[in-house]
């Protein structure tokens, strides 16, 4: 079987990994002469070392993520190839639910589930939105935001260690279980856990609910299934693939709405920039007097 296609890693993460370099101590940040400015030099040197350590740590983390993803993909490829998990398209999943009454396990986080879900599906998230505000969580939230969360709207998620026990409470090990998520990645991770715990009749929805057409599955919720995974500034501006496809179908009225929003963003950004300039000049005048 050909290698399965999986959603790529965050493109911003990959681009940073290949392009970002630690600043040079000799050229990137000019260092004052030690004989002239002893204390500032020591402070600056410590700052430079801190920047290098932070960037090295980020790159190590990104490399580890890429290695872990590659290893998981190999396991999942083998799991499909060996027939431990069978593949269904969203349309085939819809037929299986209607004609054979197979249960559908939705493993998406609440941020996606609350927008749209398949009628009659059972919801047990494998990863859930992390709403804690301790030091470690705040650091993860900041990293997620900087690495593209502001654009995609994807929240910080944490693994639910009770996932397996929750599924076992609802479904016996011999159940013919269809597993899905939004794009197909987390549902594969869920299939691996379920397979290893003894579930033998697993079906994976390839491409997830994002690949489903409206007629494929009976939907409930306020949005199409395709739109449940979008968010952030990209959704506000209508710059997601799903919204562009919708605009192509609905015409200029749909496009006009997001064009007006884009103009509004530029107007607000310009107003903030002018305001910051005025505040800066005001503070400068105060200091000069």
mmCIF file of C-alpha atoms in Angstrom:
data_model
loop_
_atom_site.group_PDB
_atom_site.id
_atom_site.type_symbol
_atom_site.label_atom_id
_atom_site.label_comp_id
_atom_site.label_asym_id
_atom_site.label_seq_id
_atom_site.Cartn_x
_atom_site.Cartn_y
_atom_site.Cartn_z
ATOM 1 C CA UNK A 1 0.000 0.000 0.000
ATOM 2 C CA UNK A 2 1.284 3.428 -0.850
ATOM 3 C CA UNK A 3 2.292 5.623 2.014
ATOM 4 C CA UNK A 4 -0.673 7.466 3.496
ATOM 5 C CA UNK A 5 -0.936 11.226 3.193
ATOM 6 C CA UNK A 6 -0.968 12.976 6.536
ATOM 7 C CA UNK A 7 -1.418 16.642 7.389
ATOM 8 C CA UNK A 8 1.964 18.361 7.329
ATOM 9 C CA UNK A 9 3.669 19.842 10.330
ATOM 10 C CA UNK A 10 3.146 23.505 11.006
ATOM 11 C CA UNK A 11 4.671 25.318 8.028
ATOM 12 C CA UNK A 12 5.859 28.146 10.260
ATOM 13 C CA UNK A 13 7.691 25.634 12.440
ATOM 14 C CA UNK A 14 9.440 24.108 9.439
ATOM 15 C CA UNK A 15 10.406 27.440 7.903
ATOM 16 C CA UNK A 16 11.817 28.652 11.196
ATOM 17 C CA UNK A 17 13.706 25.406 11.623
ATOM 18 C CA UNK A 18 15.470 25.813 8.276
ATOM 19 C CA UNK A 19 15.999 29.562 8.297
ATOM 20 C CA UNK A 20 16.562 30.649 11.870
ATOM 21 C CA UNK A 21 20.117 30.900 13.133
ATOM 22 C CA UNK A 22 21.534 31.936 16.457
ATOM 23 C CA UNK A 23 22.846 35.501 16.413
ATOM 24 C CA UNK A 24 26.571 35.846 16.013
ATOM 25 C CA UNK A 25 28.394 37.210 19.026
ATOM 26 C CA UNK A 26 30.751 39.058 16.720
ATOM 27 C CA UNK A 27 28.431 40.601 14.163
ATOM 28 C CA UNK A 28 24.692 40.380 14.889
ATOM 29 C CA UNK A 29 24.782 42.395 18.142
ATOM 30 C CA UNK A 30 27.596 44.897 18.527
ATOM 31 C CA UNK A 31 29.402 44.373 21.841
ATOM 32 C CA UNK A 32 30.909 47.412 23.631
ATOM 33 C CA UNK A 33 34.569 47.343 24.533
ATOM 34 C CA UNK A 34 35.245 45.618 27.857
ATOM 35 C CA UNK A 35 37.818 48.245 28.772
ATOM 36 C CA UNK A 36 35.243 51.016 28.330
ATOM 37 C CA UNK A 37 31.935 49.505 29.494
ATOM 38 C CA UNK A 38 32.556 46.587 31.795
ATOM 39 C CA UNK A 39 29.126 46.098 33.329
ATOM 40 C CA UNK A 40 27.030 46.659 30.167
ATOM 41 C CA UNK A 41 29.259 44.193 28.336
ATOM 42 C CA UNK A 42 28.678 41.494 30.932
ATOM 43 C CA UNK A 43 24.915 42.102 30.781
ATOM 44 C CA UNK A 44 24.869 42.047 26.991
ATOM 45 C CA UNK A 45 26.984 38.889 26.900
ATOM 46 C CA UNK A 46 24.531 37.168 29.232
ATOM 47 C CA UNK A 47 21.637 38.367 27.065
ATOM 48 C CA UNK A 48 23.301 36.984 23.943
ATOM 49 C CA UNK A 49 23.934 33.629 25.600
ATOM 50 C CA UNK A 50 20.321 33.540 26.775
ATOM 51 C CA UNK A 51 19.049 34.220 23.245
ATOM 52 C CA UNK A 52 21.259 31.453 21.846
ATOM 53 C CA UNK A 53 20.137 28.959 24.488
ATOM 54 C CA UNK A 54 16.473 29.837 23.891
ATOM 55 C CA UNK A 55 16.788 29.445 20.115
ATOM 56 C CA UNK A 56 18.734 26.204 20.480
ATOM 57 C CA UNK A 57 16.034 24.898 22.791
ATOM 58 C CA UNK A 58 13.298 25.802 20.299
ATOM 59 C CA UNK A 59 15.162 24.103 17.459
ATOM 60 C CA UNK A 60 15.746 20.969 19.562
ATOM 61 C CA UNK A 61 12.027 20.858 20.380
ATOM 62 C CA UNK A 62 11.048 21.294 16.711
ATOM 63 C CA UNK A 63 13.509 18.583 15.630
ATOM 64 C CA UNK A 64 12.094 16.238 18.255
ATOM 65 C CA UNK A 65 8.569 16.952 16.997
ATOM 66 C CA UNK A 66 9.613 16.120 13.435
ATOM 67 C CA UNK A 67 11.310 12.883 14.519
ATOM 68 C CA UNK A 68 8.302 11.868 16.611
ATOM 69 C CA UNK A 69 5.951 12.618 13.720
ATOM 70 C CA UNK A 70 8.038 10.569 11.284
ATOM 71 C CA UNK A 71 8.129 7.629 13.711
ATOM 72 C CA UNK A 72 4.357 7.834 14.277
ATOM 73 C CA UNK A 73 3.707 7.919 10.534
ATOM 74 C CA UNK A 74 5.691 4.705 10.070
ATOM 75 C CA UNK A 75 3.678 2.982 12.807
ATOM 76 C CA UNK A 76 0.384 4.189 11.341
ATOM 77 C CA UNK A 77 1.368 3.117 7.822
ATOM 78 C CA UNK A 78 2.141 -0.357 9.184
ATOM 79 C CA UNK A 79 -1.119 -0.433 11.135
ATOM 80 C CA UNK A 80 -3.111 0.253 7.949
ATOM 81 C CA UNK A 81 -0.991 -2.055 5.790
ATOM 82 C CA UNK A 82 -1.431 -4.963 8.193
ATOM 83 C CA UNK A 83 -5.212 -4.490 8.211
ATOM 84 C CA UNK A 84 -5.447 -3.632 11.893
ATOM 85 C CA UNK A 85 -7.356 -0.489 10.949
ATOM 86 C CA UNK A 86 -9.472 -0.201 7.802
ATOM 87 C CA UNK A 87 -9.884 2.966 5.740
ATOM 88 C CA UNK A 88 -13.201 4.651 4.994
ATOM 89 C CA UNK A 89 -13.895 7.820 3.048
ATOM 90 C CA UNK A 90 -16.347 10.225 4.707
ATOM 91 C CA UNK A 91 -19.036 9.074 2.264
ATOM 92 C CA UNK A 92 -18.370 5.401 3.042
ATOM 93 C CA UNK A 93 -18.519 6.226 6.739
ATOM 94 C CA UNK A 94 -21.916 7.825 6.177
ATOM 95 C CA UNK A 95 -23.177 4.685 4.424
ATOM 96 C CA UNK A 96 -21.802 2.463 7.209
ATOM 97 C CA UNK A 97 -23.581 4.551 9.844
ATOM 98 C CA UNK A 98 -26.890 4.596 7.969
ATOM 99 C CA UNK A 99 -27.001 1.052 6.622
ATOM 100 C CA UNK A 100 -25.080 -0.937 9.237
ATOM 101 C CA UNK A 101 -25.664 1.261 12.264
ATOM 102 C CA UNK A 102 -21.934 1.367 13.036
ATOM 103 C CA UNK A 103 -21.071 3.812 15.849
ATOM 104 C CA UNK A 104 -18.949 6.885 15.086
ATOM 105 C CA UNK A 105 -16.370 7.966 17.673
ATOM 106 C CA UNK A 106 -15.521 11.673 17.414
ATOM 107 C CA UNK A 107 -12.145 12.368 19.077
ATOM 108 C CA UNK A 108 -11.951 16.108 18.311
ATOM 109 C CA UNK A 109 -11.476 18.756 21.031
ATOM 110 C CA UNK A 110 -14.456 20.804 22.192
ATOM 111 C CA UNK A 111 -13.317 23.841 20.161
ATOM 112 C CA UNK A 112 -14.146 21.888 16.982
ATOM 113 C CA UNK A 113 -16.958 19.661 18.239
ATOM 114 C CA UNK A 114 -19.125 22.572 19.424
ATOM 115 C CA UNK A 115 -19.224 24.063 15.896
ATOM 116 C CA UNK A 116 -20.432 20.967 14.045
ATOM 117 C CA UNK A 117 -20.776 17.242 14.668
ATOM 118 C CA UNK A 118 -22.172 14.126 13.043
ATOM 119 C CA UNK A 119 -25.679 13.305 14.225
ATOM 120 C CA UNK A 120 -25.664 10.384 16.660
ATOM 121 C CA UNK A 121 -21.869 10.349 17.063
ATOM 122 C CA UNK A 122 -20.188 9.661 20.410
ATOM 123 C CA UNK A 123 -17.736 12.321 21.565
ATOM 124 C CA UNK A 124 -14.605 11.329 23.501
ATOM 125 C CA UNK A 125 -11.739 13.777 22.818
ATOM 126 C CA UNK A 126 -8.226 12.361 22.758
ATOM 127 C CA UNK A 127 -6.847 15.906 23.122
ATOM 128 C CA UNK A 128 -8.780 18.661 24.839
ATOM 129 C CA UNK A 129 -8.369 22.429 25.049
ATOM 130 C CA UNK A 130 -5.966 23.230 27.885
ATOM 131 C CA UNK A 131 -7.662 25.864 30.044
ATOM 132 C CA UNK A 132 -5.153 25.765 32.908
ATOM 133 C CA UNK A 133 -3.147 28.898 33.680
ATOM 134 C CA UNK A 134 -0.083 27.622 35.538
ATOM 135 C CA UNK A 135 3.447 28.641 34.554
ATOM 136 C CA UNK A 136 4.047 25.677 32.246
ATOM 137 C CA UNK A 137 0.696 26.066 30.502
ATOM 138 C CA UNK A 138 1.157 29.796 29.950
ATOM 139 C CA UNK A 139 4.506 29.092 28.317
ATOM 140 C CA UNK A 140 2.889 26.523 26.005
ATOM 141 C CA UNK A 141 0.074 28.938 25.165
ATOM 142 C CA UNK A 142 2.572 31.685 24.302
ATOM 143 C CA UNK A 143 4.586 29.318 22.098
ATOM 144 C CA UNK A 144 1.451 28.089 20.346
ATOM 145 C CA UNK A 145 0.294 31.657 19.700
ATOM 146 C CA UNK A 146 3.650 32.789 18.322
ATOM 147 C CA UNK A 147 4.031 29.662 16.161
ATOM 148 C CA UNK A 148 0.817 30.385 14.267
ATOM 149 C CA UNK A 149 -2.076 30.090 16.698
ATOM 150 C CA UNK A 150 -2.906 33.767 16.180
ATOM 151 C CA UNK A 151 -3.484 33.015 12.477
ATOM 152 C CA UNK A 152 -5.067 29.539 12.567
ATOM 153 C CA UNK A 153 -6.957 29.880 15.853
ATOM 154 C CA UNK A 154 -5.787 26.423 16.964
ATOM 155 C CA UNK A 155 -5.780 26.397 20.795
ATOM 156 C CA UNK A 156 -3.254 24.725 23.069
ATOM 157 C CA UNK A 157 -4.319 21.099 23.539
ATOM 158 C CA UNK A 158 -3.403 18.515 26.149
ATOM 159 C CA UNK A 159 -3.732 14.732 26.015
ATOM 160 C CA UNK A 160 -6.575 13.244 28.027
ATOM 161 C CA UNK A 161 -5.023 10.390 29.996
ATOM 162 C CA UNK A 162 -8.528 9.013 30.623
ATOM 163 C CA UNK A 163 -9.281 8.650 26.903
ATOM 164 C CA UNK A 164 -9.051 4.849 26.776
ATOM 165 C CA UNK A 165 -11.064 4.271 29.921
ATOM 166 C CA UNK A 166 -13.794 6.624 28.668
ATOM 167 C CA UNK A 167 -14.026 4.769 25.351
ATOM 168 C CA UNK A 168 -14.081 1.402 27.129
ATOM 169 C CA UNK A 169 -17.028 2.594 29.229
ATOM 170 C CA UNK A 170 -19.025 3.237 26.042
ATOM 171 C CA UNK A 171 -17.916 0.515 23.612
ATOM 172 C CA UNK A 172 -16.934 -3.165 24.065
ATOM 173 C CA UNK A 173 -13.669 -4.382 22.545
ATOM 174 C CA UNK A 174 -15.502 -6.254 19.760
ATOM 175 C CA UNK A 175 -17.431 -3.177 18.573
ATOM 176 C CA UNK A 176 -17.099 -2.148 14.923
ATOM 177 C CA UNK A 177 -15.968 1.384 15.652
ATOM 178 C CA UNK A 178 -15.526 4.222 13.145
ATOM 179 C CA UNK A 179 -13.037 6.798 14.437
ATOM 180 C CA UNK A 180 -12.775 10.350 13.117
ATOM 181 C CA UNK A 181 -11.357 13.776 13.899
ATOM 182 C CA UNK A 182 -11.181 16.998 11.887
ATOM 183 C CA UNK A 183 -8.273 16.235 9.532
ATOM 184 C CA UNK A 184 -7.484 12.576 10.155
ATOM 185 C CA UNK A 185 -4.323 12.856 12.240
ATOM 186 C CA UNK A 186 -5.586 12.673 15.819
ATOM 187 C CA UNK A 187 -8.026 9.919 14.883
ATOM 188 C CA UNK A 188 -5.070 7.807 13.688
ATOM 189 C CA UNK A 189 -3.382 8.363 17.031
ATOM 190 C CA UNK A 190 -6.627 7.294 18.700
ATOM 191 C CA UNK A 191 -6.830 4.192 16.481
ATOM 192 C CA UNK A 192 -3.311 3.215 17.532
ATOM 193 C CA UNK A 193 -4.194 3.489 21.220
ATOM 194 C CA UNK A 194 -7.444 1.576 20.757
ATOM 195 C CA UNK A 195 -5.769 -1.123 18.666
ATOM 196 C CA UNK A 196 -3.057 -1.617 21.272
ATOM 197 C CA UNK A 197 -5.686 -1.895 24.018
ATOM 198 C CA UNK A 198 -7.537 -4.716 22.246
ATOM 199 C CA UNK A 199 -10.032 -3.157 19.810
ATOM 200 C CA UNK A 200 -9.965 -5.293 16.639
ATOM 201 C CA UNK A 201 -12.681 -3.780 14.416
ATOM 202 C CA UNK A 202 -11.527 -0.228 13.835
ATOM 203 C CA UNK A 203 -12.302 2.004 10.868
ATOM 204 C CA UNK A 204 -10.491 5.276 10.196
ATOM 205 C CA UNK A 205 -12.100 8.152 8.274
ATOM 206 C CA UNK A 206 -9.373 9.258 5.872
ATOM 207 C CA UNK A 207 -9.025 13.025 5.722
ATOM 208 C CA UNK A 208 -11.348 13.464 8.684
ATOM 209 C CA UNK A 209 -14.535 15.496 8.731
ATOM 210 C CA UNK A 210 -12.819 18.273 6.817
ATOM 211 C CA UNK A 211 -12.894 16.000 3.751
ATOM 212 C CA UNK A 212 -16.654 15.389 4.063
ATOM 213 C CA UNK A 213 -19.191 16.945 1.752
ATOM 214 C CA UNK A 214 -22.507 18.091 3.188
ATOM 215 C CA UNK A 215 -24.357 15.107 1.726
ATOM 216 C CA UNK A 216 -21.891 12.539 3.112
ATOM 217 C CA UNK A 217 -22.877 12.663 6.777
ATOM 218 C CA UNK A 218 -25.898 13.836 8.742
ATOM 219 C CA UNK A 219 -24.671 17.020 10.433
ATOM 220 C CA UNK A 220 -25.756 18.976 13.483
ATOM 221 C CA UNK A 221 -24.384 22.310 14.672
ATOM 222 C CA UNK A 222 -24.075 25.857 13.367
ATOM 223 C CA UNK A 223 -21.390 25.373 10.702
ATOM 224 C CA UNK A 224 -20.511 22.908 7.941
ATOM 225 C CA UNK A 225 -18.230 20.087 9.082
ATOM 226 C CA UNK A 226 -15.470 21.472 6.853
ATOM 227 C CA UNK A 227 -15.469 24.747 8.791
ATOM 228 C CA UNK A 228 -15.229 23.282 12.303
ATOM 229 C CA UNK A 229 -11.424 23.322 12.355
ATOM 230 C CA UNK A 230 -10.780 26.892 11.183
ATOM 231 C CA UNK A 231 -10.371 29.975 13.357
ATOM 232 C CA UNK A 232 -8.148 32.891 14.220
ATOM 233 C CA UNK A 233 -7.379 35.792 11.911
ATOM 234 C CA UNK A 234 -7.398 33.521 8.852
ATOM 235 C CA UNK A 235 -11.074 32.688 9.450
ATOM 236 C CA UNK A 236 -11.964 36.322 10.154
ATOM 237 C CA UNK A 237 -10.433 37.402 6.856
ATOM 238 C CA UNK A 238 -11.818 34.444 4.904
ATOM 239 C CA UNK A 239 -8.366 33.228 3.864
ATOM 240 C CA UNK A 240 -8.794 29.530 4.591
ATOM 241 C CA UNK A 241 -9.111 26.949 1.811
ATOM 242 C CA UNK A 242 -12.631 26.109 2.941
ATOM 243 C CA UNK A 243 -13.778 29.727 2.787
ATOM 244 C CA UNK A 244 -12.168 30.334 -0.594
ATOM 245 C CA UNK A 245 -13.995 27.302 -1.978
ATOM 246 C CA UNK A 246 -17.234 28.627 -0.469
ATOM 247 C CA UNK A 247 -16.615 32.054 -2.008
ATOM 248 C CA UNK A 248 -16.107 30.469 -5.428
ATOM 249 C CA UNK A 249 -19.541 28.858 -5.132
ATOM 250 C CA UNK A 250 -21.443 31.779 -3.644
ATOM 251 C CA UNK A 251 -19.943 34.621 -5.685
ATOM 252 C CA UNK A 252 -19.241 38.276 -4.973
ATOM 253 C CA UNK A 253 -21.540 38.729 -2.002
ATOM 254 C CA UNK A 254 -19.494 36.302 0.079
ATOM 255 C CA UNK A 255 -16.202 37.815 -1.093
ATOM 256 C CA UNK A 256 -17.374 41.359 -0.377
ATOM 257 C CA UNK A 257 -17.939 40.565 3.288
ATOM 258 C CA UNK A 258 -14.330 39.455 3.808
ATOM 259 C CA UNK A 259 -12.959 42.268 1.646
ATOM 260 C CA UNK A 260 -14.673 44.750 3.986
ATOM 261 C CA UNK A 261 -13.157 42.949 6.975
ATOM 262 C CA UNK A 262 -9.678 43.144 5.420
ATOM 263 C CA UNK A 263 -10.046 46.886 4.836
ATOM 264 C CA UNK A 264 -11.189 47.231 8.444
ATOM 265 C CA UNK A 265 -8.064 45.439 9.711
ATOM 266 C CA UNK A 266 -5.827 47.816 7.742
ATOM 267 C CA UNK A 267 -7.733 50.858 9.031
ATOM 268 C CA UNK A 268 -7.423 49.711 12.651
ATOM 269 C CA UNK A 269 -3.719 48.859 12.222
ATOM 270 C CA UNK A 270 -3.057 52.278 10.672
ATOM 271 C CA UNK A 271 -4.923 54.028 13.490
ATOM 272 C CA UNK A 272 -2.912 52.135 16.105
ATOM 273 C CA UNK A 273 0.345 52.992 14.348
ATOM 274 C CA UNK A 274 -0.516 56.694 14.182
ATOM 275 C CA UNK A 275 -1.613 56.641 17.807
ATOM 276 C CA UNK A 276 1.658 55.009 18.885
ATOM 277 C CA UNK A 277 3.615 57.660 16.983
ATOM 278 C CA UNK A 278 1.725 60.455 18.709
ATOM 279 C CA UNK A 279 2.243 58.922 22.135
ATOM 280 C CA UNK A 280 5.947 58.550 21.373
ATOM 281 C CA UNK A 281 6.264 62.207 20.344
ATOM 282 C CA UNK A 282 4.314 63.286 23.428
ATOM 283 C CA UNK A 283 6.616 61.345 25.755
ATOM 284 C CA UNK A 284 9.653 62.707 23.943
ATOM 285 C CA UNK A 285 8.388 66.288 24.416
ATOM 286 C CA UNK A 286 7.870 65.641 28.131
ATOM 287 C CA UNK A 287 11.414 64.350 28.519
ATOM 288 C CA UNK A 288 12.859 67.266 26.582
ATOM 289 C CA UNK A 289 11.149 69.767 28.921
#
